[in-house]
Coordinates of C-alpha atoms and ligand atoms in Angstrom, one line a residue:
M1 CA -40.3 -15.5 11.9
A2 CA -39.2 -18.4 9.9
L3 CA -35.4 -18.3 8.8
P4 CA -34.5 -18.8 5.2
Q5 CA -34.4 -21.7 3.1
L6 CA -30.5 -21.6 2.1
D7 CA -29.9 -23.7 -0.7
I8 CA -27.9 -26.1 -1.4
H9 CA -25.0 -24.1 -2.6
T10 CA -25.1 -21.2 -0.4
I11 CA -24.9 -24.0 2.2
S12 CA -21.4 -26.0 0.0
Q13 CA -20.0 -22.4 0.0
V14 CA -18.6 -23.1 4.2
D15 CA -18.0 -26.7 3.3
A16 CA -14.0 -26.8 4.1
S17 CA -13.2 -28.1 0.1
S18 CA -15.3 -25.9 -1.6
I19 CA -13.1 -23.3 -1.0
D20 CA -11.0 -25.8 -4.1
S21 CA -14.6 -25.1 -5.9
L22 CA -14.3 -21.1 -5.7
I23 CA -10.2 -20.5 -7.1
G24 CA -9.7 -20.5 -11.0
N25 CA -12.8 -19.6 -13.6
T26 CA -11.4 -15.4 -13.4
P27 CA -11.7 -12.9 -15.3
L28 CA -10.4 -12.5 -19.1
L29 CA -9.9 -8.2 -19.0
G30 CA -9.7 -5.6 -22.0
F31 CA -7.8 -2.5 -23.0
R32 CA -8.6 0.3 -23.8
K33 CA -5.7 3.1 -23.3
L34 CA -3.0 1.1 -23.1
T35 CA -3.5 -0.9 -26.6
A36 CA -5.1 2.5 -28.6
H37 CA -2.6 2.3 -30.9
L38 CA -2.8 -1.0 -32.1
P39 CA -4.8 -2.3 -34.8
E40 CA -8.0 -4.2 -34.4
N41 CA -7.0 -7.5 -35.5
V42 CA -4.2 -7.9 -32.6
R43 CA -6.7 -8.1 -29.7
I44 CA -4.6 -8.4 -25.6
Y45 CA -6.4 -10.4 -23.2
A46 CA -4.9 -10.2 -19.5
K47 CA -7.3 -13.3 -16.8
A48 CA -7.4 -11.3 -13.4
E49 CA -5.9 -13.9 -11.2
W50 CA -6.5 -11.5 -7.9
M51 CA -9.8 -12.1 -8.3
N52 CA -9.0 -16.2 -6.8
P53 CA -10.0 -16.3 -2.8
G54 CA -6.1 -16.2 -2.0
G55 CA -5.8 -13.0 -3.9
S56 CA -3.4 -15.4 -6.5
V57 CA -2.4 -17.0 -9.3
K58 CA -0.4 -19.1 -6.6
D59 CA -4.8 -20.7 -5.5
R60 CA -4.8 -22.7 -8.2
A61 CA -0.9 -24.3 -7.7
A62 CA -1.7 -24.5 -4.1
S63 CA -4.9 -25.8 -4.1
N64 CA -3.8 -28.9 -6.6
I65 CA -0.7 -29.3 -4.3
V66 CA -2.4 -29.8 -1.3
R67 CA -5.3 -31.9 -3.0
E68 CA -2.6 -34.4 -4.5
A69 CA -0.9 -34.7 -1.7
I70 CA -4.2 -35.3 0.5
R71 CA -5.2 -38.0 -2.5
S72 CA -1.8 -40.0 -2.0
G73 CA -1.6 -39.8 1.4
A74 CA 1.6 -37.5 1.2
L75 CA 0.3 -35.1 3.7
T76 CA -2.0 -36.5 5.9
H77 CA -3.0 -34.4 9.9
D78 CA -0.2 -35.2 11.8
K79 CA 1.6 -33.3 9.3
I80 CA 2.6 -29.5 9.0
L81 CA 3.0 -27.8 5.4
L82 CA 6.2 -26.9 4.7
D83 CA 7.1 -24.9 1.5
S84 CA 9.6 -22.0 0.3
T85 CA 7.8 -19.8 -1.0
S86 CA 7.8 -15.7 -1.8
G87 CA 4.2 -14.7 -0.8
N88 CA 1.8 -15.9 -2.7
T89 CA 1.6 -20.2 -2.3
G90 CA 2.1 -19.6 1.4
I91 CA -0.5 -17.5 1.3
A92 CA -2.7 -20.0 -0.6
Y93 CA -1.4 -22.7 1.2
A94 CA -2.4 -20.7 4.8
M95 CA -6.0 -20.6 3.3
I96 CA -6.3 -24.5 1.9
G97 CA -4.7 -25.6 5.6
A98 CA -6.9 -23.2 7.7
A99 CA -9.8 -24.6 6.0
K100 CA -9.2 -27.5 5.9
G101 CA -7.1 -27.8 8.9
Y102 CA -3.8 -28.2 8.9
R103 CA -0.6 -26.6 10.2
V104 CA 1.3 -24.6 8.2
K105 CA 4.6 -23.5 8.0
L106 CA 7.3 -21.3 5.4
F107 CA 10.5 -20.1 4.9
L108 CA 10.2 -16.2 3.5
P109 CA 13.1 -14.2 2.2
G110 CA 13.6 -11.5 5.0
N111 CA 12.5 -9.5 2.6
V112 CA 9.1 -10.2 1.0
S113 CA 6.6 -7.4 1.6
P114 CA 5.2 -6.3 4.6
E115 CA 2.0 -6.6 3.3
R116 CA 2.6 -10.6 2.6
T117 CA 4.3 -11.4 6.5
A118 CA 1.0 -9.4 7.4
I119 CA -1.5 -11.8 6.0
L120 CA 0.3 -14.5 6.8
T121 CA 0.6 -14.0 10.4
A122 CA -2.6 -13.2 10.7
Y123 CA -3.6 -16.9 9.9
G124 CA -1.2 -17.5 12.0
V125 CA 1.3 -20.3 10.0
D126 CA 5.1 -21.1 10.9
I127 CA 7.4 -18.1 9.6
V128 CA 11.3 -18.1 8.9
Y129 CA 12.7 -15.9 7.7
T130 CA 16.0 -16.7 5.8
D131 CA 18.8 -14.0 4.3
P132 CA 17.0 -11.4 2.4
L133 CA 20.3 -11.7 0.3
E134 CA 19.7 -14.4 -1.3
G135 CA 16.7 -13.8 -2.2
S136 CA 14.7 -17.4 -3.0
D137 CA 16.5 -19.3 -3.1
G138 CA 18.2 -19.3 0.5
A139 CA 14.6 -19.9 1.8
I140 CA 14.7 -23.5 -1.2
R141 CA 18.2 -23.5 0.6
G142 CA 17.0 -23.1 4.4
V143 CA 13.7 -25.5 3.7
R144 CA 15.6 -27.9 2.5
A145 CA 17.8 -28.9 5.2
L146 CA 15.0 -28.4 7.0
A147 CA 12.8 -31.3 5.4
A148 CA 15.6 -33.0 4.8
A149 CA 15.8 -33.3 9.2
E150 CA 12.2 -34.2 10.0
P151 CA 10.9 -36.5 7.0
D152 CA 8.5 -37.7 9.5
K153 CA 7.4 -34.3 11.3
Y154 CA 6.4 -32.6 7.9
F155 CA 5.2 -32.8 4.7
Y156 CA 7.5 -31.0 1.9
A157 CA 4.9 -29.6 -1.0
D158 CA 7.8 -28.0 -3.3
Q159 CA 6.6 -26.0 -5.3
Y160 CA 9.3 -25.7 -7.9
N161 CA 9.1 -29.7 -8.3
N162 CA 6.0 -30.5 -7.8
A163 CA 3.9 -31.5 -11.0
A164 CA 1.3 -30.8 -9.9
N165 CA 2.4 -27.4 -10.0
W166 CA 2.0 -26.8 -13.0
Q167 CA -0.6 -29.5 -13.8
A168 CA -2.9 -27.0 -12.3
H169 CA -2.3 -24.2 -14.7
Y170 CA -3.0 -27.8 -17.4
N171 CA -6.4 -28.4 -15.2
T172 CA -7.5 -24.9 -15.4
T173 CA -5.8 -21.7 -16.8
G174 CA -5.3 -23.4 -19.9
V175 CA -8.8 -24.4 -20.8
E176 CA -9.8 -21.2 -19.0
I177 CA -8.0 -19.3 -22.1
W178 CA -9.0 -21.6 -24.8
K179 CA -12.9 -21.2 -23.5
Q180 CA -12.5 -16.9 -23.0
T181 CA -11.3 -17.2 -26.5
H182 CA -13.3 -19.6 -28.2
G183 CA -9.5 -20.9 -29.2
S184 CA -8.5 -17.6 -31.1
V185 CA -5.8 -17.6 -28.7
T186 CA -2.4 -17.0 -30.4
H187 CA 0.1 -16.4 -28.7
F188 CA 1.2 -16.4 -24.6
V189 CA 2.9 -14.5 -22.2
A190 CA 3.3 -15.2 -19.6
G191 CA 6.7 -14.0 -16.6
L192 CA 8.1 -17.0 -14.2
G193 CA 8.7 -17.8 -11.0
T194 CA 8.9 -21.4 -10.5
S195 CA 7.7 -21.8 -14.3
G196 CA 4.4 -23.1 -13.5
T197 CA 1.6 -21.2 -15.0
L198 CA 4.0 -20.8 -18.1
M199 CA 4.5 -24.6 -18.5
G200 CA 0.9 -26.3 -17.9
T201 CA -1.2 -23.1 -19.9
G202 CA 1.8 -23.7 -22.2
R203 CA 1.2 -26.8 -22.7
R204 CA -2.5 -27.9 -22.1
L205 CA -2.5 -24.9 -25.4
K206 CA -0.4 -25.5 -28.1
D207 CA -1.8 -29.4 -27.2
Y208 CA -5.2 -27.6 -28.6
D209 CA -3.3 -25.4 -31.4
A210 CA 0.4 -26.7 -32.0
K211 CA 0.4 -23.8 -33.9
V212 CA -0.1 -20.5 -30.8
Q213 CA 3.5 -19.1 -29.3
V214 CA 4.5 -19.3 -25.9
I215 CA 5.9 -16.5 -24.5
S216 CA 7.7 -17.4 -21.2
L217 CA 9.0 -13.6 -19.8
Q218 CA 12.1 -12.8 -16.9
P219 CA 13.6 -10.2 -14.8
D220 CA 16.4 -8.6 -17.5
S221 CA 19.6 -9.1 -14.7
P222 CA 19.9 -11.3 -11.6
F223 CA 19.3 -8.5 -9.6
H224 CA 15.9 -6.6 -9.8
G225 CA 13.2 -5.3 -8.6
L226 CA 10.1 -8.1 -10.1
E227 CA 8.5 -9.6 -7.1
G228 CA 7.7 -13.6 -8.1
W229 CA 9.1 -13.8 -10.2
K230 CA 13.0 -15.4 -11.6
H231 CA 16.0 -14.9 -13.8
M232 CA 17.0 -18.1 -14.6
Q233 CA 20.0 -18.3 -15.5
S234 CA 21.6 -17.4 -12.2
A235 CA 18.5 -18.9 -9.9
I236 CA 17.8 -22.8 -8.9
K237 CA 16.7 -23.9 -11.6
P238 CA 13.0 -25.5 -10.8
G239 CA 12.6 -28.8 -11.6
I240 CA 9.1 -28.7 -13.4
Y241 CA 11.2 -25.9 -15.9
D242 CA 11.7 -27.3 -19.6
E243 CA 13.4 -24.4 -20.9
F244 CA 12.4 -26.1 -24.2
L245 CA 8.3 -24.8 -24.7
A246 CA 8.8 -21.4 -25.2
D247 CA 8.7 -20.4 -28.5
R248 CA 11.2 -17.4 -27.2
D249 CA 12.1 -15.1 -24.6
I250 CA 12.3 -11.8 -23.3
G251 CA 13.6 -9.8 -20.7
I252 CA 11.8 -7.0 -18.8
S253 CA 13.1 -4.1 -16.9
T254 CA 12.1 -3.1 -13.5
E255 CA 12.1 0.4 -14.1
A256 CA 9.6 -0.5 -17.0
T257 CA 7.2 -1.7 -14.8
Y258 CA 7.1 0.6 -12.2
V259 CA 6.0 3.1 -15.8
M260 CA 4.0 0.3 -17.3
A261 CA 1.7 -0.4 -13.2
R262 CA 0.8 2.8 -12.6
R263 CA -0.3 3.6 -17.0
L264 CA -2.8 0.6 -15.3
A265 CA -3.9 2.1 -12.5
R266 CA -4.7 5.5 -13.5
D267 CA -4.9 4.7 -17.3
E268 CA -7.2 2.0 -16.9
G269 CA -8.2 1.0 -13.9
Y270 CA -6.2 -2.0 -13.2
L271 CA -4.1 -1.2 -9.5
V272 CA -2.5 -5.2 -10.1
G273 CA 0.6 -5.6 -9.3
I274 CA 4.1 -6.0 -10.2
S275 CA 4.3 -9.2 -12.2
A276 CA 1.4 -8.5 -13.8
A277 CA 2.4 -4.6 -14.5
A278 CA 6.0 -6.5 -15.8
A279 CA 3.9 -9.1 -18.0
M280 CA 2.0 -6.5 -19.7
V281 CA 5.7 -4.7 -20.2
G282 CA 6.2 -7.7 -22.1
T283 CA 2.8 -8.3 -23.6
L284 CA 3.0 -4.4 -25.1
Q285 CA 6.2 -5.9 -26.5
V286 CA 5.6 -8.4 -28.5
A287 CA 1.9 -7.0 -29.8
E288 CA 3.4 -4.1 -31.3
E289 CA 6.9 -6.2 -33.1
I290 CA 3.5 -8.1 -34.3
A291 CA 1.8 -4.8 -35.4
A292 CA 5.1 -4.4 -37.4
R293 CA 5.4 -6.9 -39.4
G294 CA 1.1 -6.5 -40.4
E295 CA -0.7 -9.8 -39.0
E296 CA -2.7 -10.7 -36.9
A297 CA -2.8 -11.7 -33.2
V298 CA -5.2 -12.9 -30.3
I299 CA -2.7 -12.4 -26.9
V300 CA -3.4 -14.2 -23.5
T301 CA -1.8 -13.0 -20.2
L302 CA -1.8 -13.8 -17.1
F303 CA -2.1 -10.5 -14.4
P304 CA -1.0 -13.2 -11.3
D305 CA -2.1 -10.9 -8.9
N306 CA -3.0 -6.9 -7.2
A307 CA -1.4 -4.2 -5.8
Y308 CA -2.9 -4.7 -2.7
K309 CA 0.7 -6.2 -1.1
Y310 CA 3.4 -3.6 -2.0
L311 CA 1.3 -0.1 -1.7
S312 CA 4.4 0.6 0.0
E313 CA 6.5 0.5 -2.4
S314 CA 8.1 3.8 -3.5
F315 CA 7.4 3.3 -7.6
W316 CA 3.5 4.3 -6.7
K317 CA 3.7 7.9 -5.9
Q318 CA 5.4 8.9 -9.1
Ligands
PMP401 N1 3.8 -13.3 -10.2 C1 3.4 -13.4 -8.4 C2 3.4 -12.4 -7.6 C3 4.6 -14.4 -8.5 O1 4.6 -14.8 -6.7 C4 4.4 -15.1 -8.7 C5 4.4 -17.3 -8.0 N2 6.1 -17.0 -7.2 C6 4.8 -15.4 -10.2 C7 4.1 -14.8 -10.7 C8 4.9 -16.8 -10.9 O2 4.3 -17.6 -11.3 P1 4.9 -19.1 -11.5 O3 5.5 -19.6 -10.1 O4 3.8 -20.0 -11.6 O5 5.8 -19.4 -11.9

């Protein structure tokens, strides 16, 4: 029996370089119940970033960082890709490293969710745990010390200071949002981790239309449960973060986020991660204020990942 002929697209998907081509072009989601109290002319949409092959928005940044490092010669096959991460960037590096044949070593805060550690272990990456009390800053300090001690052995990707991080969003996320809303977007709302998402997407949307309002979200206190987000006033400030890009900054509470995570799952069928729920809290606040003023808006936010890595959290049980 003759084997069926594979078309060229099927073949190219198993090619090592094509992992990049699976990243991005995520759907833009609408809502039913959560937005039912808003007038017709105040709309909310969210990019479903868990549709990326590594399961999060960080596939975009990691793939651009790796591509740029290979292009510039900073990453060669005799070097180990090194960085600090709270999880998602690490998962993206692990996937891309495996696909392209690079070894990966990651510094993680000791309290990252067990699901994240399990995924990284499955990909076979080398993990160094830092003091959980120091959070992501402890991981940053640890990785900097190793990169400085053995510069020839490692390519230190440094997502917090690498322009390829925000440029990934300038070249993809921002363009996609503009096209998917047919240029009607008026507000972009996103949380801050490295700030790559907000910087790159915000800059691109403002380049398309300077009137687009960019709103950054942060945890409302230094001690919070919003994994992936940074409280900028009390944390090591990322080099790529420009605090003057956003037109407005809103603090989000962990408690309101947990309530929203359950509502998104139960009222909309979107089983999203904690930072996605936090983004929705901020986005709804913005939408309600606009509606109260009687104005129109097309507000876009971004759901960085889904809930699969956070299912051990007890707030789901309420
Ligand atoms: N949410 C989650 C779950 C993340 O992993 C990250 C990345 N740390 C972010 C939000 C923030 O994205 P960015 O680094 O682009 O600011």
